[in-house]
Amino acid sequence: DPEEKILQYKIRVFCRIRPASRAEAAQGGAIVVEKIDEYSVTVETPRGPREFQFDKVFSAEASQEDLFHDTSLIQLAIDGYNVCVFAYGQTGSGKTFTMVGDKEQKNPGIIPRAFNAMFDIMRENSSKFSFKVSAYMLELYNDRLQDLFASQAGEAHVHTQSHGQARRVEIKRNRKGVVFAQGAETKEASSAQELYALFQQACANRHISATMNVESSRSHLIVGIMVESRNLTNGSVSSGKLSLVDLAGSERAAKTGAKDHQLKEANSINKSLSALGDVISALSAELPHVPYRNSKLTQYATRVKAITNNAQRNVESKEIAQLKEVIMKLRSGQSVEEEDV
Ligand SMILES: Nc1ncnc2c1ncn2[C@@H]1O[C@H](COP(=O)(O)OP(=O)(O)OP(=O)(O)O)[C@@H](O)[C@H]1O
């Protein structure tokens, strides 16, 4: 029963412990986190050990295969649901390793594995369905969404902008309440290899702050894969989306010792991450109002099909209230600003 599957999958939080790096070991670093069973870890703190629970815990020995083992979320996206997977953690905790993998792709992460699994599942179902896969890839940097496809698209205006910045993308909501990225270029892919090649092009356009940890990414990476499937027997069409997100480091601005534009980066990263935390708290507590609108990241990343009707009604009534305000202004002969609309 797909509805049952959806409820079961509403939000799941996994914990992955990464092994200590050679440098950390050489500096005499101690291991302070330990998996105690499938669902819990202990963390050494100055006030003694603390225990934390998760839907699943992966130890430092867990391989990339172990992590990806369960492909049911990919199946759900193909079945027409909106699925989002993201990695959260401080700089160097292993988000990019988990989502993307190592540079040489000897240990591919969730994103390339998801591309392969997606096309494998579609191939297995090709006698009953025809599929169309398209993708957009975005970067959220200093609260600005940028299209990572745009600057290799060869459009003249792109090159005239400073720092090779791609054009702006806006978050919009369609009449059905589904969030989409307006202005984002989507590209079709007919194989996992093609999709991966698009991903590599997109990654080459990301911002990396030069003076911080070289490996550190200071922006959120958002990969949206849309799957349209047509039932060959009755012609019905469904569309689902798999969003794969590699978040920027979650450390606090004060700790990074960052200045000026770096501080601005850290602040906007923190703002969007704490907004994400608020949304997840509201969703898991099943609160009637989910504060999606507090940041671009949450407007985009956490729109799930399982959102309660109440939350949806709240958003709609807010939009209707705005609309009423605009109508009132127009009636009384006042001017209407672009923001109002
Ligand atoms: N499970 C793992 N096994 C082996 N090496 C790992 C693992 N997780 C992370 N690493 C290594 O640790 C280093 C930091 O990981 P990574 O770059 O993924 O961190 P991050 O959380 O994405 O950091 P940032 O927020 O700065 O982007 C990398 O060299 C990566 O290869």
XYZ file of C-alpha atoms and ligand atoms in Angstrom:
372
model
C 0.000 0.000 0.000
C 1.735 3.180 -1.188
C -0.005 5.360 1.436
C 1.349 3.154 4.178
C 4.791 3.312 2.618
C 4.611 7.101 2.574
C 3.697 7.350 6.243
C 6.518 5.065 7.155
C 8.926 7.239 5.187
C 7.721 10.657 6.286
C 11.015 11.677 7.863
C 13.883 9.396 8.757
C 17.131 10.467 10.344
C 20.218 8.322 9.914
C 23.520 8.840 11.655
C 26.811 8.011 9.976
C 30.053 8.002 11.943
C 33.073 8.676 9.802
C 36.477 7.165 10.578
C 39.160 9.432 12.033
C 41.384 10.824 9.303
C 45.125 10.224 9.300
C 45.740 13.826 10.332
C 43.302 13.551 13.221
C 44.936 10.339 14.414
C 48.420 11.898 14.075
C 47.325 14.838 16.230
C 46.327 12.386 18.940
C 42.592 12.913 18.472
C 40.315 10.666 20.489
C 37.208 8.886 19.212
C 34.275 10.366 21.146
C 31.333 8.821 19.370
C 30.387 5.161 19.446
C 27.595 3.115 17.918
C 25.956 1.051 20.656
C 23.279 -0.674 18.602
C 21.435 -0.336 15.266
C 19.618 2.760 16.563
C 21.798 4.536 19.123
C 25.136 6.224 19.668
C 26.907 7.621 22.711
C 28.912 10.807 22.563
C 31.532 11.703 25.187
C 30.870 15.195 26.515
C 32.595 17.188 29.303
C 29.581 16.240 31.446
C 29.809 12.545 30.708
C 28.419 10.335 27.941
C 25.153 11.258 26.213
C 23.014 8.907 24.192
C 21.226 9.764 20.939
C 18.631 7.748 19.006
C 18.215 7.533 15.235
C 16.223 5.536 12.709
C 19.495 3.806 11.922
C 23.161 4.189 12.798
C 26.073 3.434 10.466
C 29.422 2.846 12.144
C 32.782 4.089 10.870
C 33.249 0.714 9.149
C 30.068 1.034 7.081
C 30.791 1.160 3.351
C 29.108 3.340 0.741
C 27.242 0.170 -0.391
C 25.947 -0.398 3.141
C 24.652 3.131 3.205
C 22.864 2.905 -0.125
C 21.609 -0.662 0.341
C 17.905 0.288 0.558
C 16.621 1.649 -2.763
C 12.965 1.961 -1.779
C 13.137 5.766 -1.787
C 14.246 5.720 -5.418
C 11.326 3.400 -6.192
C 8.968 5.893 -4.495
C 10.202 8.760 -6.681
C 9.580 6.595 -9.756
C 6.119 5.757 -8.390
C 5.271 9.474 -8.446
C 6.182 10.724 -4.987
C 8.416 13.619 -3.972
C 11.419 12.299 -2.103
C 14.226 14.333 -0.575
C 17.508 13.022 0.822
C 20.014 15.374 2.391
C 23.218 15.263 4.413
C 23.666 17.495 7.449
C 26.781 17.995 9.566
C 29.663 20.313 10.265
C 32.545 20.913 7.866
C 34.608 17.794 7.384
C 32.007 15.455 8.876
C 31.618 13.578 5.597
C 28.534 15.050 3.911
C 30.077 15.288 0.460
C 31.726 11.892 0.832
C 28.331 10.397 1.702
C 26.314 12.212 -0.953
C 28.828 12.365 -3.822
C 31.754 10.107 -2.900
C 35.486 10.589 -3.237
C 37.027 12.597 -6.078
C 38.211 9.581 -8.075
C 34.809 7.921 -7.635
C 36.408 4.757 -6.283
C 33.812 5.044 -3.521
C 30.779 6.623 -5.156
C 28.200 8.116 -2.798
C 24.410 8.321 -2.743
C 24.012 10.667 -5.730
C 25.795 8.556 -8.402
C 24.323 5.374 -6.891
C 20.836 6.886 -7.023
C 21.330 7.710 -10.721
C 22.275 4.086 -11.444
C 19.500 2.598 -9.307
C 16.940 4.863 -10.922
C 17.794 3.759 -14.457
C 18.036 0.101 -13.321
C 14.527 0.223 -11.856
C 13.179 1.931 -14.963
C 14.786 -0.693 -17.186
C 13.144 -3.477 -15.158
C 9.761 -1.812 -15.660
C 10.201 -0.863 -19.298
C 7.658 -3.397 -20.598
C 4.865 -1.669 -18.630
C 5.968 1.964 -18.492
C 7.813 4.521 -20.568
C 9.903 7.003 -18.607
C 11.276 10.494 -19.071
C 14.002 11.751 -16.756
C 14.992 15.401 -16.470
C 17.076 17.267 -13.950
C 17.902 20.680 -12.624
C 20.885 21.425 -10.438
C 21.056 24.471 -8.220
C 23.289 26.074 -5.687
C 22.018 28.110 -2.762
C 24.791 30.534 -1.863
C 24.315 33.558 0.445
C 20.559 33.022 0.178
C 20.694 33.274 -3.589
C 19.655 30.382 -5.789
C 21.827 29.869 -8.823
C 21.374 27.605 -11.763
C 24.435 25.402 -12.111
C 23.473 24.505 -15.681
C 23.217 28.059 -16.913
C 26.854 29.075 -17.184
C 27.773 26.232 -19.481
C 24.681 26.763 -21.588
C 26.589 29.215 -23.767
C 24.116 32.056 -23.209
C 25.771 35.406 -23.913
C 24.340 37.252 -20.892
C 25.774 34.714 -18.492
C 29.316 35.628 -19.428
C 28.759 39.325 -18.845
C 28.020 38.759 -15.157
C 30.857 38.978 -12.651
C 32.551 35.881 -11.241
C 30.863 33.737 -13.875
C 27.673 33.755 -11.808
C 24.752 31.960 -13.309
C 21.351 33.620 -13.632
C 18.921 33.939 -10.719
C 16.314 31.317 -10.017
C 13.168 31.929 -7.947
C 11.172 29.517 -5.823
C 7.532 29.443 -6.882
C 4.514 27.386 -6.020
C 2.084 26.244 -8.694
C -1.689 26.069 -8.337
C -1.485 22.552 -6.953
C 0.849 23.788 -4.214
C 3.882 22.036 -5.663
C 7.099 23.992 -5.259
C 9.307 24.485 -8.297
C 12.368 26.476 -9.221
C 11.324 29.059 -11.796
C 13.972 29.952 -14.333
C 16.029 26.856 -13.630
C 17.118 25.065 -16.735
C 16.140 21.418 -16.877
C 18.016 18.899 -18.971
C 16.916 15.469 -20.051
C 19.018 12.373 -19.511
C 18.507 8.977 -21.080
C 21.052 7.024 -19.045
C 22.738 7.100 -15.646
C 25.979 8.075 -17.409
C 24.334 11.065 -19.072
C 22.838 12.163 -15.778
C 26.204 11.845 -14.053
C 27.881 13.880 -16.790
C 25.313 16.654 -16.166
C 26.052 16.435 -12.456
C 29.794 16.786 -13.047
C 29.246 19.863 -15.217
C 27.078 21.370 -12.482
C 29.657 20.673 -9.765
C 32.325 22.477 -11.758
C 30.256 25.671 -11.352
C 29.999 25.625 -7.555
C 31.357 28.294 -5.180
C 34.163 27.270 -2.883
C 35.528 29.716 -0.348
C 39.248 29.945 -1.074
C 40.676 30.615 2.370
C 38.762 28.114 4.463
C 39.176 24.357 4.439
C 39.906 23.626 0.775
C 37.431 20.791 0.691
C 34.814 22.847 2.426
C 31.780 23.754 0.400
C 30.125 26.958 1.527
C 26.935 26.510 -0.403
C 24.066 24.072 -0.483
C 23.921 21.859 -3.573
C 20.448 20.887 -4.755
C 19.957 18.184 -7.373
C 16.386 17.648 -8.546
C 15.604 14.617 -10.691
C 12.115 14.513 -12.175
C 10.731 11.197 -13.369
C 7.670 11.100 -15.570
C 6.225 7.666 -16.112
C 3.533 6.697 -18.594
C 1.589 3.525 -18.071
C 1.677 1.796 -21.471
C -1.585 -0.086 -20.825
C -3.898 2.753 -19.783
C -1.859 5.827 -20.773
C -1.952 7.383 -17.296
C 0.996 9.614 -16.456
C 2.537 10.218 -13.056
C 5.493 12.360 -12.085
C 7.733 12.160 -9.069
C 10.862 13.905 -7.951
C 13.995 12.840 -6.179
C 15.844 15.732 -4.529
C 19.392 15.087 -3.404
C 20.928 17.818 -1.281
C 24.474 18.290 -0.020
C 24.191 20.990 2.638
C 26.942 23.444 3.552
C 28.775 22.929 6.839
C 26.651 23.547 9.935
C 29.386 25.107 12.144
C 28.762 28.452 13.781
C 30.195 31.668 12.389
C 31.966 32.413 15.699
C 33.867 29.151 15.566
C 35.128 29.528 12.027
C 36.817 32.890 12.699
C 35.463 34.047 9.364
C 35.491 37.698 8.284
C 33.376 39.890 5.993
C 32.074 37.901 3.050
C 32.918 34.652 4.830
C 30.876 35.824 7.808
C 28.046 36.677 5.463
C 28.315 33.156 4.046
C 28.341 31.548 7.480
C 25.393 33.669 8.626
C 23.257 32.822 5.662
C 24.199 29.144 5.920
C 23.217 29.178 9.609
C 19.988 31.023 8.906
C 18.896 28.519 6.310
C 19.962 25.521 8.403
C 18.130 26.715 11.507
C 15.040 27.339 9.372
C 15.408 23.744 8.162
C 15.592 22.582 11.791
C 12.363 24.467 12.582
C 10.574 22.869 9.625
C 11.666 19.380 10.625
C 10.590 19.936 14.252
C 7.169 21.148 13.089
C 6.751 18.207 10.698
C 7.758 15.592 13.248
C 5.571 17.125 15.961
C 2.775 17.253 13.318
C 2.162 20.916 14.117
C -0.557 22.549 12.009
C 1.817 25.266 10.789
C 5.095 24.328 9.158
C 7.338 27.397 8.655
C 8.500 26.570 5.120
C 8.631 30.218 4.122
C 11.378 31.268 6.497
C 14.175 30.516 4.068
C 14.723 29.625 0.446
C 16.235 26.334 1.501
C 13.106 25.199 3.317
C 10.800 26.521 0.633
C 12.626 24.283 -1.711
C 13.958 21.283 0.121
C 11.302 20.107 2.477
C 8.157 20.133 0.434
C 7.010 16.544 0.856
C 3.813 14.922 -0.319
C 3.087 13.786 3.197
C 2.643 17.375 4.378
C -0.539 17.630 6.430
C -3.621 19.196 4.909
C -3.625 21.707 7.708
C -0.183 22.994 6.889
C -1.163 23.294 3.261
C -4.291 25.260 4.141
C -2.192 27.638 6.213
C 0.056 28.444 3.304
C -2.869 28.917 0.963
C -4.740 31.214 3.308
C -1.605 33.352 3.668
C -1.436 33.706 -0.101
C -5.118 34.537 -0.290
C -4.652 37.184 2.414
C -1.843 38.735 0.367
C -4.021 38.706 -2.718
C -6.865 40.408 -0.845
C -4.468 43.106 0.299
C -3.408 43.788 -3.279
C -7.026 43.985 -4.415
C -7.841 46.429 -1.589
C -4.907 48.626 -2.561
C -5.929 48.644 -6.220
C -9.536 49.484 -5.322
C -8.526 52.433 -3.177
C -6.274 53.721 -5.945
C -2.995 53.035 -4.140
C 0.008 51.864 -6.105
C 0.994 48.224 -5.895
C 4.633 47.272 -5.433
C 6.145 44.306 -7.180
C 6.673 42.569 -3.811
C 2.941 42.768 -3.079
C 2.194 40.775 -6.167
N 33.020 7.410 5.743
C 34.193 7.897 5.333
N 35.213 7.066 5.059
C 36.412 7.550 4.649
N 36.686 8.851 4.486
C 35.717 9.724 4.755
C 34.412 9.302 5.190
N 33.668 10.396 5.387
C 34.441 11.448 5.070
N 35.683 11.054 4.699
C 36.792 11.950 4.304
O 36.815 13.028 5.222
C 37.082 14.276 4.558
C 35.943 15.281 4.820
O 34.745 14.777 4.284
P 33.753 15.658 3.385
O 34.504 16.538 2.457
O 32.760 14.733 2.808
O 33.094 16.562 4.515
P 31.875 17.584 4.388
O 31.007 17.317 5.543
O 31.266 17.514 3.035
O 32.593 18.977 4.570
P 32.158 20.458 4.017
O 30.970 20.923 4.808
O 33.355 21.276 4.307
O 31.854 20.307 2.570
C 37.240 13.955 3.091
O 38.610 13.837 2.799
C 36.545 12.603 2.935
O 37.099 11.847 1.888
